[in-house]
Structure formats: C-alpha cells, structure tokens
C-alpha cells in the first residue's frame, strides 16, 4: 500500500491505529486500488474526527459529522460515499474486536442522483455515424460490424448488453424492428430506420460471414474470434467512434442511448413512446434519463387528459 494511504493524520493513536489496520485490510486482503484506499482514508478521517477513543464512536456522532458536512456544502454523492466508507469500517471493527457494537449499521445517507452522460448533439451524432460509414467503405468485417452496432444503438436506444444479446432471428427486416430482451427478462419490440437497416444488411451479407467459425452462435454481432461480441468490445467501439469526430464528447453506449431518447423528445416524440423504447418500467425513470422538464410533462398532460 502506498505510504499516503495509511496513517490517521490528526486522529488520536487509539483511532489512528485501527484505521491504518483497516486500510491495510482493504489493500492486501480485499485488493482495493491505492486510489480507493486513499479515498477511504480521507472519508474516514473526516468521519472519525473529534473522537478520543473507539468507544465514543456512536450513531449520534456519525450523523452529526454528516450533518456538518452537509451544512458546509458537501454534495449528496460525497455524503453517500462517506457513509458507505464508515459502514465498511465499523462492520470490520466489530469483526476484529475494535468495537463492541456496529453504529454504522443504522447509518443512512441521501442517495446520490444517478450521473447522466454528457448530451451529444444531433449534428455530432450524425458526424460520428458518417465517419463510421466512411470507415466501412472498404467493407472490412470489423468496420461493417462497428457501423451496424453504432447505427442500432443510436437508432433504438437499447442497452449495450441488449445489443450484444441480440440473435439473427431477433431482426425483422420487413417491419424494421428488433425483438429485445431487457432487464427482468422483459421483452419489447423496438424500431429502427433506413440507415440502420442498410448497415445491418451489409454486416450480415458481407461482414459477419467472414467472422463465422465452427462454434459461432446465432448472435447478430460477433467478435473477431467468431463468438458473441462482448459488451466491453462494444463500449470500445463507441468510444473509438466518438474520438474520430473533433469536438464530440467521449461517451460510451449509455451516452448513445441517452442521445437517442433526448433527440426523440426534442423532435416531438411522446414520452410514453420513449419509455417503451428504452424499456423503462416507470415514466419517472424516463423523465430523469432524458432531462424532461415539468413543463414538458404538463404539455403531454394537456394534450392527453380529457380534463386537463
């Protein structure tokens, strides 16, 4: 463990010693990175500050430290991270006999808001796909696959795991739809446009056969060894495509999913349609995901409700 990852700083020795033991536990036994250990050290020093001995560590102290951090302007994510760090510490301290009871077990904290990806403008998304089209001009199998994958992700807004799980039979060319199995094994149908249809056709006719091997599954998208494409490979494909366009944000498949939903709403799509497209169980999830404002919800309500 790096030297600055240990030590209790200004803590009294009775607390500094178990803190350093816990940090060694994180590093050596749980395999946490030096960066993670440093973050734990900083958070725990903040939460343990002001105590004279382990016996003084109780729920009231922990809540007071979080309240003080909140009053000082700490973000919700910071408060949640500190609470999680101290819960890990107190649970460990009980196991090794430093504490008799676990005060962190009853400590709650505000949940951090989900981080949303940077929004990609429609013109940037078009430029990324145009660059991918140019890259596939020589009909190299991987380039054809990458283009088809990018077009599908942006056209449908499906999750990267859902895209990697698609089989050939899930594509309905006549209706331009995909059968997608999402979270909780919920099945839904999503539509795609002409550019995605063209890219899928070229990939299946010209690219996919070159990667097929004896053990190839009926997967729509394949890796270079003929197996089903791995989500990590798909993420690399998206990141690489974004870097090809100057000024475009470096996002992954989740960013393309977000862009698809946002651009649909900006174009006047109904919120419920976007909810179905994304496979969200509740409308509130879609609202958060796409930065939909209350004003937009009011418009939808006014248009749809007979007593609006």
PDB file of C-alpha atoms in Angstrom:
ATOM      1  CA  UNK A   1       0.000   0.000   0.000  1.00  0.00           C
ATOM      2  CA  UNK A   2       1.254   3.432  -0.841  1.00  0.00           C
ATOM      3  CA  UNK A   3       2.648   5.462   2.056  1.00  0.00           C
ATOM      4  CA  UNK A   4      -0.002   8.169   1.924  1.00  0.00           C
ATOM      5  CA  UNK A   5      -2.764   5.611   2.024  1.00  0.00           C
ATOM      6  CA  UNK A   6      -2.132   4.779   5.659  1.00  0.00           C
ATOM      7  CA  UNK A   7      -1.856   6.741   8.866  1.00  0.00           C
ATOM      8  CA  UNK A   8      -4.544   8.509  10.790  1.00  0.00           C
ATOM      9  CA  UNK A   9      -3.366  12.090  10.286  1.00  0.00           C
ATOM     10  CA  UNK A  10      -4.621  14.182  13.230  1.00  0.00           C
ATOM     11  CA  UNK A  11      -6.546  11.305  14.848  1.00  0.00           C
ATOM     12  CA  UNK A  12      -5.608  10.110  18.317  1.00  0.00           C
ATOM     13  CA  UNK A  13      -3.484   6.922  18.355  1.00  0.00           C
ATOM     14  CA  UNK A  14      -6.389   4.829  19.661  1.00  0.00           C
ATOM     15  CA  UNK A  15      -8.243   5.577  16.414  1.00  0.00           C
ATOM     16  CA  UNK A  16      -5.301   6.048  14.047  1.00  0.00           C
ATOM     17  CA  UNK A  17      -4.021   2.500  14.665  1.00  0.00           C
ATOM     18  CA  UNK A  18      -7.277   0.659  13.813  1.00  0.00           C
ATOM     19  CA  UNK A  19      -7.823   2.972  10.863  1.00  0.00           C
ATOM     20  CA  UNK A  20      -4.449   2.003   9.429  1.00  0.00           C
ATOM     21  CA  UNK A  21      -5.178  -1.672  10.066  1.00  0.00           C
ATOM     22  CA  UNK A  22      -8.458  -1.301   8.162  1.00  0.00           C
ATOM     23  CA  UNK A  23      -6.691   0.384   5.250  1.00  0.00           C
ATOM     24  CA  UNK A  24      -4.176  -2.469   5.102  1.00  0.00           C
ATOM     25  CA  UNK A  25      -7.122  -4.877   5.116  1.00  0.00           C
ATOM     26  CA  UNK A  26      -8.634  -3.053   2.127  1.00  0.00           C
ATOM     27  CA  UNK A  27      -5.359  -3.072   0.214  1.00  0.00           C
ATOM     28  CA  UNK A  28      -3.926  -6.505   0.999  1.00  0.00           C
ATOM     29  CA  UNK A  29      -6.959  -8.679   1.676  1.00  0.00           C
ATOM     30  CA  UNK A  30      -9.647  -7.106  -0.452  1.00  0.00           C
ATOM     31  CA  UNK A  31      -7.395  -5.959  -3.274  1.00  0.00           C
ATOM     32  CA  UNK A  32      -8.578  -2.359  -3.384  1.00  0.00           C
ATOM     33  CA  UNK A  33      -6.520   0.029  -5.509  1.00  0.00           C
ATOM     34  CA  UNK A  34      -4.271   2.718  -3.960  1.00  0.00           C
ATOM     35  CA  UNK A  35      -6.700   5.347  -5.244  1.00  0.00           C
ATOM     36  CA  UNK A  36      -9.619   3.662  -3.483  1.00  0.00           C
ATOM     37  CA  UNK A  37      -7.629   3.278  -0.257  1.00  0.00           C
ATOM     38  CA  UNK A  38      -6.745   6.974  -0.297  1.00  0.00           C
ATOM     39  CA  UNK A  39     -10.411   7.849  -0.750  1.00  0.00           C
ATOM     40  CA  UNK A  40     -11.375   5.642   2.223  1.00  0.00           C
ATOM     41  CA  UNK A  41      -8.664   7.235   4.327  1.00  0.00           C
ATOM     42  CA  UNK A  42      -9.872  10.755   3.586  1.00  0.00           C
ATOM     43  CA  UNK A  43     -13.533   9.933   4.198  1.00  0.00           C
ATOM     44  CA  UNK A  44     -12.877   8.017   7.414  1.00  0.00           C
ATOM     45  CA  UNK A  45     -10.588  10.685   8.845  1.00  0.00           C
ATOM     46  CA  UNK A  46     -13.428  13.140   8.312  1.00  0.00           C
ATOM     47  CA  UNK A  47     -15.981  10.873   9.979  1.00  0.00           C
ATOM     48  CA  UNK A  48     -13.755   9.922  12.952  1.00  0.00           C
ATOM     49  CA  UNK A  49     -12.508  13.431  13.629  1.00  0.00           C
ATOM     50  CA  UNK A  50     -13.236  14.717  17.125  1.00  0.00           C
ATOM     51  CA  UNK A  51     -13.261  11.342  18.879  1.00  0.00           C
ATOM     52  CA  UNK A  52     -10.938  10.392  21.733  1.00  0.00           C
ATOM     53  CA  UNK A  53     -11.341   6.617  21.610  1.00  0.00           C
ATOM     54  CA  UNK A  54     -13.257   3.935  19.667  1.00  0.00           C
ATOM     55  CA  UNK A  55     -15.904   3.622  22.386  1.00  0.00           C
ATOM     56  CA  UNK A  56     -17.070   7.168  21.592  1.00  0.00           C
ATOM     57  CA  UNK A  57     -17.951   6.184  18.036  1.00  0.00           C
ATOM     58  CA  UNK A  58     -21.738   6.007  18.021  1.00  0.00           C
ATOM     59  CA  UNK A  59     -24.620   6.704  15.664  1.00  0.00           C
ATOM     60  CA  UNK A  60     -25.143  10.221  17.006  1.00  0.00           C
ATOM     61  CA  UNK A  61     -21.538  11.161  16.207  1.00  0.00           C
ATOM     62  CA  UNK A  62     -21.747   9.766  12.681  1.00  0.00           C
ATOM     63  CA  UNK A  63     -24.989  11.601  11.962  1.00  0.00           C
ATOM     64  CA  UNK A  64     -23.526  14.810  13.359  1.00  0.00           C
ATOM     65  CA  UNK A  65     -20.462  14.548  11.112  1.00  0.00           C
ATOM     66  CA  UNK A  66     -22.676  14.039   8.039  1.00  0.00           C
ATOM     67  CA  UNK A  67     -24.889  16.963   9.052  1.00  0.00           C
ATOM     68  CA  UNK A  68     -21.839  19.198   9.454  1.00  0.00           C
ATOM     69  CA  UNK A  69     -20.561  18.169   6.035  1.00  0.00           C
ATOM     70  CA  UNK A  70     -23.967  18.880   4.529  1.00  0.00           C
ATOM     71  CA  UNK A  71     -24.058  22.338   6.131  1.00  0.00           C
ATOM     72  CA  UNK A  72     -20.594  23.008   4.716  1.00  0.00           C
ATOM     73  CA  UNK A  73     -21.913  22.357   1.203  1.00  0.00           C
ATOM     74  CA  UNK A  74     -20.826  18.754   0.620  1.00  0.00           C
ATOM     75  CA  UNK A  75     -22.543  17.116  -2.326  1.00  0.00           C
ATOM     76  CA  UNK A  76     -25.062  14.310  -1.857  1.00  0.00           C
ATOM     77  CA  UNK A  77     -22.636  11.919  -3.538  1.00  0.00           C
ATOM     78  CA  UNK A  78     -19.915  12.900  -1.046  1.00  0.00           C
ATOM     79  CA  UNK A  79     -22.227  12.285   1.904  1.00  0.00           C
ATOM     80  CA  UNK A  80     -23.270   8.917   0.492  1.00  0.00           C
ATOM     81  CA  UNK A  81     -19.644   7.920  -0.104  1.00  0.00           C
ATOM     82  CA  UNK A  82     -18.584   8.873   3.440  1.00  0.00           C
ATOM     83  CA  UNK A  83     -21.497   6.966   4.944  1.00  0.00           C
ATOM     84  CA  UNK A  84     -20.612   3.881   2.889  1.00  0.00           C
ATOM     85  CA  UNK A  85     -16.961   4.128   3.951  1.00  0.00           C
ATOM     86  CA  UNK A  86     -17.784   4.353   7.641  1.00  0.00           C
ATOM     87  CA  UNK A  87     -20.256   1.465   7.408  1.00  0.00           C
ATOM     88  CA  UNK A  88     -17.493  -0.715   5.965  1.00  0.00           C
ATOM     89  CA  UNK A  89     -15.108   0.407   8.700  1.00  0.00           C
ATOM     90  CA  UNK A  90     -17.460  -0.167  11.629  1.00  0.00           C
ATOM     91  CA  UNK A  91     -18.511  -3.599  10.333  1.00  0.00           C
ATOM     92  CA  UNK A  92     -14.822  -4.574  10.106  1.00  0.00           C
ATOM     93  CA  UNK A  93     -14.113  -3.046  13.535  1.00  0.00           C
ATOM     94  CA  UNK A  94     -16.785  -5.242  15.140  1.00  0.00           C
ATOM     95  CA  UNK A  95     -15.406  -8.368  13.445  1.00  0.00           C
ATOM     96  CA  UNK A  96     -11.871  -7.759  14.754  1.00  0.00           C
ATOM     97  CA  UNK A  97     -12.966  -6.640  18.212  1.00  0.00           C
ATOM     98  CA  UNK A  98     -12.205  -2.925  17.990  1.00  0.00           C
ATOM     99  CA  UNK A  99     -15.892  -2.100  18.557  1.00  0.00           C
ATOM    100  CA  UNK A 100     -18.470  -3.953  20.595  1.00  0.00           C
ATOM    101  CA  UNK A 101     -21.442  -2.827  18.513  1.00  0.00           C
ATOM    102  CA  UNK A 102     -21.802  -1.551  14.952  1.00  0.00           C
ATOM    103  CA  UNK A 103     -23.029   2.072  14.912  1.00  0.00           C
ATOM    104  CA  UNK A 104     -22.686   2.288  11.130  1.00  0.00           C
ATOM    105  CA  UNK A 105     -25.283  -0.417  10.508  1.00  0.00           C
ATOM    106  CA  UNK A 106     -28.107   2.061  11.174  1.00  0.00           C
ATOM    107  CA  UNK A 107     -26.490   4.996   9.386  1.00  0.00           C
ATOM    108  CA  UNK A 108     -28.372   6.182   6.334  1.00  0.00           C
ATOM    109  CA  UNK A 109     -27.478   8.922   3.911  1.00  0.00           C
ATOM    110  CA  UNK A 110     -29.004  10.724   0.942  1.00  0.00           C
ATOM    111  CA  UNK A 111     -28.754   8.716  -2.230  1.00  0.00           C
ATOM    112  CA  UNK A 112     -26.707  10.384  -4.904  1.00  0.00           C
ATOM    113  CA  UNK A 113     -28.541  11.248  -8.092  1.00  0.00           C
ATOM    114  CA  UNK A 114     -27.624   8.981 -10.999  1.00  0.00           C
ATOM    115  CA  UNK A 115     -24.929  10.511 -13.134  1.00  0.00           C
ATOM    116  CA  UNK A 116     -26.186  11.188 -16.633  1.00  0.00           C
ATOM    117  CA  UNK A 117     -23.812  11.153 -19.597  1.00  0.00           C
ATOM    118  CA  UNK A 118     -22.879  14.277 -21.483  1.00  0.00           C
ATOM    119  CA  UNK A 119     -25.504  15.086 -24.084  1.00  0.00           C
ATOM    120  CA  UNK A 120     -24.459  14.527 -27.692  1.00  0.00           C
ATOM    121  CA  UNK A 121     -25.920  16.999 -30.156  1.00  0.00           C
ATOM    122  CA  UNK A 122     -27.793  15.586 -33.130  1.00  0.00           C
ATOM    123  CA  UNK A 123     -25.248  17.012 -35.561  1.00  0.00           C
ATOM    124  CA  UNK A 124     -22.406  15.389 -33.608  1.00  0.00           C
ATOM    125  CA  UNK A 125     -24.173  12.026 -33.640  1.00  0.00           C
ATOM    126  CA  UNK A 126     -24.657  12.372 -37.398  1.00  0.00           C
ATOM    127  CA  UNK A 127     -20.971  13.191 -37.859  1.00  0.00           C
ATOM    128  CA  UNK A 128     -19.943  10.136 -35.827  1.00  0.00           C
ATOM    129  CA  UNK A 129     -22.124   7.857 -37.944  1.00  0.00           C
ATOM    130  CA  UNK A 130     -20.958   9.476 -41.180  1.00  0.00           C
ATOM    131  CA  UNK A 131     -17.364   8.790 -40.149  1.00  0.00           C
ATOM    132  CA  UNK A 132     -18.277   5.170 -39.433  1.00  0.00           C
ATOM    133  CA  UNK A 133     -19.885   4.897 -42.871  1.00  0.00           C
ATOM    134  CA  UNK A 134     -16.659   6.123 -44.449  1.00  0.00           C
ATOM    135  CA  UNK A 135     -14.678   3.680 -42.343  1.00  0.00           C
ATOM    136  CA  UNK A 136     -16.798   0.787 -43.616  1.00  0.00           C
ATOM    137  CA  UNK A 137     -16.418   1.792 -47.274  1.00  0.00           C
ATOM    138  CA  UNK A 138     -13.773  -0.886 -47.909  1.00  0.00           C
ATOM    139  CA  UNK A 139     -16.110  -3.483 -46.382  1.00  0.00           C
ATOM    140  CA  UNK A 140     -13.698  -4.781 -43.743  1.00  0.00           C
ATOM    141  CA  UNK A 141     -15.723  -7.148 -41.494  1.00  0.00           C
ATOM    142  CA  UNK A 142     -14.967  -5.338 -38.244  1.00  0.00           C
ATOM    143  CA  UNK A 143     -15.728  -1.938 -39.759  1.00  0.00           C
ATOM    144  CA  UNK A 144     -19.051  -3.202 -41.101  1.00  0.00           C
ATOM    145  CA  UNK A 145     -19.902  -4.638 -37.680  1.00  0.00           C
ATOM    146  CA  UNK A 146     -18.947  -1.436 -35.902  1.00  0.00           C
ATOM    147  CA  UNK A 147     -21.107   0.654 -38.222  1.00  0.00           C
ATOM    148  CA  UNK A 148     -24.108  -1.650 -37.766  1.00  0.00           C
ATOM    149  CA  UNK A 149     -23.647  -1.637 -33.990  1.00  0.00           C
ATOM    150  CA  UNK A 150     -23.422   2.160 -33.822  1.00  0.00           C
ATOM    151  CA  UNK A 151     -26.467   2.609 -36.029  1.00  0.00           C
ATOM    152  CA  UNK A 152     -28.513   0.163 -33.947  1.00  0.00           C
ATOM    153  CA  UNK A 153     -27.513   1.701 -30.611  1.00  0.00           C
ATOM    154  CA  UNK A 154     -28.373   5.223 -31.736  1.00  0.00           C
ATOM    155  CA  UNK A 155     -31.492   4.272 -33.714  1.00  0.00           C
ATOM    156  CA  UNK A 156     -33.081   2.205 -30.948  1.00  0.00           C
ATOM    157  CA  UNK A 157     -31.629   3.436 -27.659  1.00  0.00           C
ATOM    158  CA  UNK A 158     -31.202  -0.143 -26.434  1.00  0.00           C
ATOM    159  CA  UNK A 159     -28.688  -1.009 -23.726  1.00  0.00           C
ATOM    160  CA  UNK A 160     -25.269  -2.331 -24.733  1.00  0.00           C
ATOM    161  CA  UNK A 161     -25.988  -5.694 -23.067  1.00  0.00           C
ATOM    162  CA  UNK A 162     -29.252  -5.911 -25.001  1.00  0.00           C
ATOM    163  CA  UNK A 163     -27.454  -5.215 -28.280  1.00  0.00           C
ATOM    164  CA  UNK A 164     -24.814  -7.841 -27.554  1.00  0.00           C
ATOM    165  CA  UNK A 165     -27.560 -10.332 -26.674  1.00  0.00           C
ATOM    166  CA  UNK A 166     -29.372  -9.979 -29.998  1.00  0.00           C
ATOM    167  CA  UNK A 167     -29.632 -13.031 -32.254  1.00  0.00           C
ATOM    168  CA  UNK A 168     -30.135 -13.081 -36.007  1.00  0.00           C
ATOM    169  CA  UNK A 169     -33.730 -14.188 -35.537  1.00  0.00           C
ATOM    170  CA  UNK A 170     -34.448 -11.069 -33.484  1.00  0.00           C
ATOM    171  CA  UNK A 171     -34.243  -8.877 -36.594  1.00  0.00           C
ATOM    172  CA  UNK A 172     -37.449  -8.355 -38.584  1.00  0.00           C
ATOM    173  CA  UNK A 173     -36.306  -6.715 -41.821  1.00  0.00           C
ATOM    174  CA  UNK A 174     -39.775  -6.294 -43.277  1.00  0.00           C
ATOM    175  CA  UNK A 175     -41.006  -4.276 -40.287  1.00  0.00           C
ATOM    176  CA  UNK A 176     -37.581  -2.833 -39.386  1.00  0.00           C
ATOM    177  CA  UNK A 177     -37.892  -3.966 -35.773  1.00  0.00           C
ATOM    178  CA  UNK A 178     -35.779  -5.774 -33.192  1.00  0.00           C
ATOM    179  CA  UNK A 179     -37.005  -8.146 -30.515  1.00  0.00           C
ATOM    180  CA  UNK A 180     -35.109  -7.108 -27.384  1.00  0.00           C
ATOM    181  CA  UNK A 181     -34.917  -8.892 -24.036  1.00  0.00           C
ATOM    182  CA  UNK A 182     -34.195  -6.337 -21.335  1.00  0.00           C
ATOM    183  CA  UNK A 183     -33.923  -6.182 -17.559  1.00  0.00           C
ATOM    184  CA  UNK A 184     -36.018  -8.725 -15.700  1.00  0.00           C
ATOM    185  CA  UNK A 185     -36.296 -10.732 -18.942  1.00  0.00           C
ATOM    186  CA  UNK A 186     -38.905  -8.243 -20.148  1.00  0.00           C
ATOM    187  CA  UNK A 187     -39.314  -8.492 -23.903  1.00  0.00           C
ATOM    188  CA  UNK A 188     -40.087  -5.492 -26.081  1.00  0.00           C
ATOM    189  CA  UNK A 189     -40.033  -4.515 -29.749  1.00  0.00           C
ATOM    190  CA  UNK A 190     -38.045  -1.516 -30.934  1.00  0.00           C
ATOM    191  CA  UNK A 191     -37.975   0.065 -34.363  1.00  0.00           C
ATOM    192  CA  UNK A 192     -35.042   1.294 -36.424  1.00  0.00           C
ATOM    193  CA  UNK A 193     -34.701   3.449 -39.501  1.00  0.00           C
ATOM    194  CA  UNK A 194     -33.332   3.042 -43.003  1.00  0.00           C
ATOM    195  CA  UNK A 195     -29.643   3.827 -42.202  1.00  0.00           C
ATOM    196  CA  UNK A 196     -29.584   1.131 -39.517  1.00  0.00           C
ATOM    197  CA  UNK A 197     -31.358  -1.276 -41.866  1.00  0.00           C
ATOM    198  CA  UNK A 198     -28.725  -0.707 -44.561  1.00  0.00           C
ATOM    199  CA  UNK A 199     -25.871  -1.140 -42.087  1.00  0.00           C
ATOM    200  CA  UNK A 200     -27.369  -4.352 -40.706  1.00  0.00           C
ATOM    201  CA  UNK A 201     -27.868  -5.743 -44.197  1.00  0.00           C
ATOM    202  CA  UNK A 202     -24.256  -5.054 -45.241  1.00  0.00           C
ATOM    203  CA  UNK A 203     -22.915  -6.504 -41.994  1.00  0.00           C
ATOM    204  CA  UNK A 204     -24.904  -9.724 -42.322  1.00  0.00           C
ATOM    205  CA  UNK A 205     -24.160 -10.183 -46.029  1.00  0.00           C
ATOM    206  CA  UNK A 206     -20.543  -9.043 -46.243  1.00  0.00           C
ATOM    207  CA  UNK A 207     -19.064  -8.821 -42.763  1.00  0.00           C
ATOM    208  CA  UNK A 208     -20.489 -11.482 -40.479  1.00  0.00           C
ATOM    209  CA  UNK A 209     -19.726 -14.495 -42.751  1.00  0.00           C
ATOM    210  CA  UNK A 210     -16.014 -13.610 -42.584  1.00  0.00           C
ATOM    211  CA  UNK A 211     -16.020 -13.976 -38.788  1.00  0.00           C
ATOM    212  CA  UNK A 212     -18.148 -17.114 -38.521  1.00  0.00           C
ATOM    213  CA  UNK A 213     -16.390 -20.174 -37.099  1.00  0.00           C
ATOM    214  CA  UNK A 214     -17.333 -23.772 -36.212  1.00  0.00           C
ATOM    215  CA  UNK A 215     -18.653 -22.773 -32.768  1.00  0.00           C
ATOM    216  CA  UNK A 216     -20.288 -19.486 -33.744  1.00  0.00           C
ATOM    217  CA  UNK A 217     -23.635 -18.939 -32.005  1.00  0.00           C
ATOM    218  CA  UNK A 218     -26.628 -17.373 -33.797  1.00  0.00           C
ATOM    219  CA  UNK A 219     -25.598 -13.981 -32.388  1.00  0.00           C
ATOM    220  CA  UNK A 220     -26.234 -10.902 -34.505  1.00  0.00           C
ATOM    221  CA  UNK A 221     -22.970  -9.200 -33.574  1.00  0.00           C
ATOM    222  CA  UNK A 222     -19.756 -11.232 -33.444  1.00  0.00           C
ATOM    223  CA  UNK A 223     -16.296 -10.710 -32.052  1.00  0.00           C
ATOM    224  CA  UNK A 224     -13.156 -11.284 -34.113  1.00  0.00           C
ATOM    225  CA  UNK A 225     -12.927 -14.916 -32.905  1.00  0.00           C
ATOM    226  CA  UNK A 226     -16.446 -15.744 -34.040  1.00  0.00           C
ATOM    227  CA  UNK A 227     -18.156 -15.654 -30.653  1.00  0.00           C
ATOM    228  CA  UNK A 228     -20.861 -13.302 -29.459  1.00  0.00           C
ATOM    229  CA  UNK A 229     -19.474  -9.782 -29.102  1.00  0.00           C
ATOM    230  CA  UNK A 230     -18.531  -8.826 -25.559  1.00  0.00           C
ATOM    231  CA  UNK A 231     -20.056  -5.639 -24.087  1.00  0.00           C
ATOM    232  CA  UNK A 232     -16.535  -4.397 -23.322  1.00  0.00           C
ATOM    233  CA  UNK A 233     -15.686  -4.612 -27.025  1.00  0.00           C
ATOM    234  CA  UNK A 234     -18.908  -2.775 -27.886  1.00  0.00           C
ATOM    235  CA  UNK A 235     -18.014   0.025 -25.457  1.00  0.00           C
ATOM    236  CA  UNK A 236     -14.594   0.335 -27.074  1.00  0.00           C
ATOM    237  CA  UNK A 237     -16.250   0.576 -30.489  1.00  0.00           C
ATOM    238  CA  UNK A 238     -18.377   3.522 -29.347  1.00  0.00           C
ATOM    239  CA  UNK A 239     -15.541   5.358 -27.597  1.00  0.00           C
ATOM    240  CA  UNK A 240     -13.302   4.957 -30.654  1.00  0.00           C
ATOM    241  CA  UNK A 241     -16.048   6.231 -32.957  1.00  0.00           C
ATOM    242  CA  UNK A 242     -16.603   9.333 -30.807  1.00  0.00           C
ATOM    243  CA  UNK A 243     -12.907  10.257 -30.839  1.00  0.00           C
ATOM    244  CA  UNK A 244     -12.990  10.293 -34.647  1.00  0.00           C
ATOM    245  CA  UNK A 245     -15.100  13.465 -34.604  1.00  0.00           C
ATOM    246  CA  UNK A 246     -13.409  16.617 -33.242  1.00  0.00           C
ATOM    247  CA  UNK A 247     -15.477  18.274 -30.543  1.00  0.00           C
ATOM    248  CA  UNK A 248     -17.720  15.266 -29.894  1.00  0.00           C
ATOM    249  CA  UNK A 249     -17.843  14.166 -26.232  1.00  0.00           C
ATOM    250  CA  UNK A 250     -16.152  10.911 -25.296  1.00  0.00           C
ATOM    251  CA  UNK A 251     -19.164   8.791 -24.411  1.00  0.00           C
ATOM    252  CA  UNK A 252     -19.985   5.107 -24.451  1.00  0.00           C
ATOM    253  CA  UNK A 253     -23.095   3.130 -25.414  1.00  0.00           C
ATOM    254  CA  UNK A 254     -25.007   4.602 -22.477  1.00  0.00           C
ATOM    255  CA  UNK A 255     -24.389   8.036 -23.961  1.00  0.00           C
ATOM    256  CA  UNK A 256     -25.823   6.960 -27.313  1.00  0.00           C
ATOM    257  CA  UNK A 257     -28.866   5.569 -25.505  1.00  0.00           C
ATOM    258  CA  UNK A 258     -29.305   8.892 -23.767  1.00  0.00           C
ATOM    259  CA  UNK A 259     -28.864  10.764 -27.051  1.00  0.00           C
ATOM    260  CA  UNK A 260     -31.442   8.619 -28.829  1.00  0.00           C
ATOM    261  CA  UNK A 261     -34.062   9.363 -26.170  1.00  0.00           C
ATOM    262  CA  UNK A 262     -33.242  13.050 -25.915  1.00  0.00           C
ATOM    263  CA  UNK A 263     -33.272  13.614 -29.668  1.00  0.00           C
ATOM    264  CA  UNK A 264     -36.593  11.795 -29.997  1.00  0.00           C
ATOM    265  CA  UNK A 265     -38.161  14.008 -27.343  1.00  0.00           C
ATOM    266  CA  UNK A 266     -36.680  17.131 -28.887  1.00  0.00           C
ATOM    267  CA  UNK A 267     -38.258  16.049 -32.159  1.00  0.00           C
ATOM    268  CA  UNK A 268     -41.703  15.827 -30.565  1.00  0.00           C
ATOM    269  CA  UNK A 269     -41.940  12.136 -29.672  1.00  0.00           C
ATOM    270  CA  UNK A 270     -44.420  11.186 -26.978  1.00  0.00           C
ATOM    271  CA  UNK A 271     -42.875  10.489 -23.591  1.00  0.00           C
ATOM    272  CA  UNK A 272     -44.657   7.141 -23.303  1.00  0.00           C
ATOM    273  CA  UNK A 273     -43.222   6.047 -26.648  1.00  0.00           C
ATOM    274  CA  UNK A 274     -39.720   6.851 -25.447  1.00  0.00           C
ATOM    275  CA  UNK A 275     -40.400   4.979 -22.209  1.00  0.00           C
ATOM    276  CA  UNK A 276     -41.369   1.891 -24.216  1.00  0.00           C
ATOM    277  CA  UNK A 277     -38.369   2.286 -26.493  1.00  0.00           C
ATOM    278  CA  UNK A 278     -35.944   2.418 -23.573  1.00  0.00           C
ATOM    279  CA  UNK A 279     -37.643  -0.396 -21.684  1.00  0.00           C
ATOM    280  CA  UNK A 280     -38.195   1.629 -18.513  1.00  0.00           C
ATOM    281  CA  UNK A 281     -40.675   0.222 -16.009  1.00  0.00           C
ATOM    282  CA  UNK A 282     -41.756   3.680 -14.854  1.00  0.00           C
ATOM    283  CA  UNK A 283     -42.191   7.030 -16.533  1.00  0.00           C
ATOM    284  CA  UNK A 284     -40.233   8.754 -13.768  1.00  0.00           C
ATOM    285  CA  UNK A 285     -37.108   6.884 -14.843  1.00  0.00           C
ATOM    286  CA  UNK A 286     -37.526   8.109 -18.391  1.00  0.00           C
ATOM    287  CA  UNK A 287     -38.073  11.655 -17.183  1.00  0.00           C
ATOM    288  CA  UNK A 288     -34.809  11.627 -15.238  1.00  0.00           C
ATOM    289  CA  UNK A 289     -32.918   9.884 -18.006  1.00  0.00           C
ATOM    290  CA  UNK A 290     -33.826  12.384 -20.672  1.00  0.00           C
ATOM    291  CA  UNK A 291     -33.799  15.640 -18.703  1.00  0.00           C
ATOM    292  CA  UNK A 292     -37.531  16.044 -19.293  1.00  0.00           C
ATOM    293  CA  UNK A 293     -38.846  19.140 -17.547  1.00  0.00           C
ATOM    294  CA  UNK A 294     -42.077  19.586 -15.665  1.00  0.00           C
ATOM    295  CA  UNK A 295     -43.202  21.925 -18.441  1.00  0.00           C
ATOM    296  CA  UNK A 296     -42.841  19.078 -20.937  1.00  0.00           C
ATOM    297  CA  UNK A 297     -44.891  16.786 -18.720  1.00  0.00           C
ATOM    298  CA  UNK A 298     -47.587  19.475 -18.495  1.00  0.00           C
ATOM    299  CA  UNK A 299     -47.733  19.673 -22.291  1.00  0.00           C
ATOM    300  CA  UNK A 300     -48.175  15.892 -22.519  1.00  0.00           C
ATOM    301  CA  UNK A 301     -50.892  16.047 -19.851  1.00  0.00           C
ATOM    302  CA  UNK A 302     -52.712  18.915 -21.541  1.00  0.00           C
ATOM    303  CA  UNK A 303     -52.701  17.039 -24.855  1.00  0.00           C
ATOM    304  CA  UNK A 304     -53.823  13.700 -23.474  1.00  0.00           C
ATOM    305  CA  UNK A 305     -56.122  14.206 -20.473  1.00  0.00           C
ATOM    306  CA  UNK A 306     -59.804  14.979 -21.123  1.00  0.00           C
ATOM    307  CA  UNK A 307     -59.986  17.277 -18.079  1.00  0.00           C
ATOM    308  CA  UNK A 308     -56.594  18.949 -18.435  1.00  0.00           C
TER     309      UNK A 308
END
